[in-house]
């Protein structure tokens, strides 16, 4: 829905801005990989149809649309979306839980007086641990160093805009009350 309203995601925009584009998958690699070619119709395309298809792909700025049209991303810098999402969401949760680390007596009082809230806190800390593990696995198996650095930058940047820029200026948002 956001892409319908705001256009391609910022990751797709960065990819295109750094020289990436949608190109047709070569017919030979499609045959070797056993990809579905619509019963061989793609192999019988005329030169003009192939040129029109290539032109259509070159005007595509979303990765999902590129793949739907039978193309693939080529060139450009691919920001690690997993890294952006995991770091961004983790920083939000760490920020919301920061009162626990600054006020240990409040945390122990929460444990004694509100066991359900304490279990919810432990569940969130467990989720943060799982996200850390997912980030480590993403770094090891799926992305290169530059992709991870740019993903980390955008994850921290999104958090910083809100927690260091916007939220301090709003009068209705503040720290939780000390009466926990």
mmCIF file with all atom_site columns, N, CA and C in Angstrom, residues 10 88 91-92 153-170:
data_model
loop_
_atom_site.group_PDB
_atom_site.id
_atom_site.type_symbol
_atom_site.label_atom_id
_atom_site.label_alt_id
_atom_site.label_comp_id
_atom_site.label_asym_id
_atom_site.label_entity_id
_atom_site.label_seq_id
_atom_site.pdbx_PDB_ins_code
_atom_site.Cartn_x
_atom_site.Cartn_y
_atom_site.Cartn_z
_atom_site.occupancy
_atom_site.B_iso_or_equiv
_atom_site.pdbx_formal_charge
_atom_site.auth_seq_id
_atom_site.auth_comp_id
_atom_site.auth_asym_id
_atom_site.auth_atom_id
_atom_site.pdbx_PDB_model_num
ATOM 1  N N  . UNK A 1 10  ? 12.503 3.120  -0.515 1.00 0.00 ? 10  UNK A N  1
ATOM 2  C CA . UNK A 1 10  ? 13.760 3.857  -0.554 1.00 0.00 ? 10  UNK A CA 1
ATOM 3  C C  . UNK A 1 10  ? 14.917 2.940  -0.944 1.00 0.00 ? 10  UNK A C  1
ATOM 4  N N  . UNK A 1 88  ? 16.658 -0.863 12.812 1.00 0.00 ? 88  UNK A N  1
ATOM 5  C CA . UNK A 1 88  ? 15.671 0.189  13.058 1.00 0.00 ? 88  UNK A CA 1
ATOM 6  C C  . UNK A 1 88  ? 14.671 -0.241 14.146 1.00 0.00 ? 88  UNK A C  1
ATOM 7  N N  . UNK A 1 91  ? 16.427 -0.630 17.642 1.00 0.00 ? 91  UNK A N  1
ATOM 8  C CA . UNK A 1 91  ? 16.708 0.646  18.308 1.00 0.00 ? 91  UNK A CA 1
ATOM 9  C C  . UNK A 1 91  ? 15.442 1.255  18.899 1.00 0.00 ? 91  UNK A C  1
ATOM 10 N N  . UNK A 1 92  ? 14.319 1.110  18.211 1.00 0.00 ? 92  UNK A N  1
ATOM 11 C CA . UNK A 1 92  ? 13.059 1.594  18.772 1.00 0.00 ? 92  UNK A CA 1
ATOM 12 C C  . UNK A 1 92  ? 12.747 0.884  20.082 1.00 0.00 ? 92  UNK A C  1
ATOM 13 N N  . UNK A 1 153 ? 23.531 2.138  8.351  1.00 0.00 ? 153 UNK A N  1
ATOM 14 C CA . UNK A 1 153 ? 23.391 3.596  8.295  1.00 0.00 ? 153 UNK A CA 1
ATOM 15 C C  . UNK A 1 153 ? 21.923 3.997  8.205  1.00 0.00 ? 153 UNK A C  1
ATOM 16 N N  . UNK A 1 154 ? 21.177 3.411  7.277  1.00 0.00 ? 154 UNK A N  1
ATOM 17 C CA . UNK A 1 154 ? 19.781 3.796  7.107  1.00 0.00 ? 154 UNK A CA 1
ATOM 18 C C  . UNK A 1 154 ? 18.921 3.383  8.311  1.00 0.00 ? 154 UNK A C  1
ATOM 19 N N  . UNK A 1 155 ? 19.240 2.249  8.942  1.00 0.00 ? 155 UNK A N  1
ATOM 20 C CA . UNK A 1 155 ? 18.509 1.840  10.142 1.00 0.00 ? 155 UNK A CA 1
ATOM 21 C C  . UNK A 1 155 ? 18.709 2.814  11.284 1.00 0.00 ? 155 UNK A C  1
ATOM 22 N N  . UNK A 1 156 ? 19.949 3.221  11.511 1.00 0.00 ? 156 UNK A N  1
ATOM 23 C CA . UNK A 1 156 ? 20.253 4.177  12.581 1.00 0.00 ? 156 UNK A CA 1
ATOM 24 C C  . UNK A 1 156 ? 19.719 5.564  12.216 1.00 0.00 ? 156 UNK A C  1
ATOM 25 N N  . UNK A 1 157 ? 19.813 5.927  10.942 1.00 0.00 ? 157 UNK A N  1
ATOM 26 C CA . UNK A 1 157 ? 19.350 7.239  10.489 1.00 0.00 ? 157 UNK A CA 1
ATOM 27 C C  . UNK A 1 157 ? 17.845 7.405  10.717 1.00 0.00 ? 157 UNK A C  1
ATOM 28 N N  . UNK A 1 158 ? 17.072 6.382  10.394 1.00 0.00 ? 158 UNK A N  1
ATOM 29 C CA . UNK A 1 158 ? 15.624 6.456  10.617 1.00 0.00 ? 158 UNK A CA 1
ATOM 30 C C  . UNK A 1 158 ? 15.278 6.604  12.086 1.00 0.00 ? 158 UNK A C  1
ATOM 31 N N  . UNK A 1 159 ? 15.988 5.877  12.938 1.00 0.00 ? 159 UNK A N  1
ATOM 32 C CA . UNK A 1 159 ? 15.770 5.987  14.385 1.00 0.00 ? 159 UNK A CA 1
ATOM 33 C C  . UNK A 1 159 ? 16.168 7.382  14.865 1.00 0.00 ? 159 UNK A C  1
ATOM 34 N N  . UNK A 1 160 ? 17.307 7.886  14.405 1.00 0.00 ? 160 UNK A N  1
ATOM 35 C CA . UNK A 1 160 ? 17.811 9.178  14.864 1.00 0.00 ? 160 UNK A CA 1
ATOM 36 C C  . UNK A 1 160 ? 16.876 10.316 14.468 1.00 0.00 ? 160 UNK A C  1
ATOM 37 N N  . UNK A 1 161 ? 16.298 10.238 13.282 1.00 0.00 ? 161 UNK A N  1
ATOM 38 C CA . UNK A 1 161 ? 15.367 11.286 12.860 1.00 0.00 ? 161 UNK A CA 1
ATOM 39 C C  . UNK A 1 161 ? 14.216 11.396 13.857 1.00 0.00 ? 161 UNK A C  1
ATOM 40 N N  . UNK A 1 162 ? 13.694 10.253 14.274 1.00 0.00 ? 162 UNK A N  1
ATOM 41 C CA . UNK A 1 162 ? 12.551 10.285 15.191 1.00 0.00 ? 162 UNK A CA 1
ATOM 42 C C  . UNK A 1 162 ? 12.951 10.565 16.634 1.00 0.00 ? 162 UNK A C  1
ATOM 43 N N  . UNK A 1 163 ? 13.921 9.824  17.166 1.00 0.00 ? 163 UNK A N  1
ATOM 44 C CA . UNK A 1 163 ? 14.227 9.926  18.594 1.00 0.00 ? 163 UNK A CA 1
ATOM 45 C C  . UNK A 1 163 ? 15.164 11.080 18.949 1.00 0.00 ? 163 UNK A C  1
ATOM 46 N N  . UNK A 1 164 ? 15.934 11.547 18.002 1.00 0.00 ? 164 UNK A N  1
ATOM 47 C CA . UNK A 1 164 ? 16.815 12.679 18.305 1.00 0.00 ? 164 UNK A CA 1
ATOM 48 C C  . UNK A 1 164 ? 16.320 13.975 17.675 1.00 0.00 ? 164 UNK A C  1
ATOM 49 N N  . UNK A 1 165 ? 15.440 13.852 16.682 1.00 0.00 ? 165 UNK A N  1
ATOM 50 C CA . UNK A 1 165 ? 14.943 15.032 16.003 1.00 0.00 ? 165 UNK A CA 1
ATOM 51 C C  . UNK A 1 165 ? 13.502 15.366 16.304 1.00 0.00 ? 165 UNK A C  1
ATOM 52 N N  . UNK A 1 166 ? 12.587 14.472 15.943 1.00 0.00 ? 166 UNK A N  1
ATOM 53 C CA . UNK A 1 166 ? 11.159 14.770 16.044 1.00 0.00 ? 166 UNK A CA 1
ATOM 54 C C  . UNK A 1 166 ? 10.594 14.635 17.457 1.00 0.00 ? 166 UNK A C  1
ATOM 55 N N  . UNK A 1 167 ? 10.801 13.506 18.101 1.00 0.00 ? 167 UNK A N  1
ATOM 56 C CA . UNK A 1 167 ? 10.170 13.254 19.404 1.00 0.00 ? 167 UNK A CA 1
ATOM 57 C C  . UNK A 1 167 ? 10.554 14.261 20.488 1.00 0.00 ? 167 UNK A C  1
ATOM 58 N N  . UNK A 1 168 ? 11.810 14.724 20.590 1.00 0.00 ? 168 UNK A N  1
ATOM 59 C CA . UNK A 1 168 ? 12.113 15.723 21.625 1.00 0.00 ? 168 UNK A CA 1
ATOM 60 C C  . UNK A 1 168 ? 11.355 17.039 21.433 1.00 0.00 ? 168 UNK A C  1
ATOM 61 N N  . UNK A 1 169 ? 10.914 17.317 20.226 1.00 0.00 ? 169 UNK A N  1
ATOM 62 C CA . UNK A 1 169 ? 10.194 18.571 19.961 1.00 0.00 ? 169 UNK A CA 1
ATOM 63 C C  . UNK A 1 169 ? 8.707  18.465 20.261 1.00 0.00 ? 169 UNK A C  1
ATOM 64 N N  . UNK A 1 170 ? 8.199  17.251 20.399 1.00 0.00 ? 170 UNK A N  1
ATOM 65 C CA . UNK A 1 170 ? 6.790  17.058 20.695 1.00 0.00 ? 170 UNK A CA 1
ATOM 66 C C  . UNK A 1 170 ? 6.587  17.104 22.208 1.00 0.00 ? 170 UNK A C  1
#
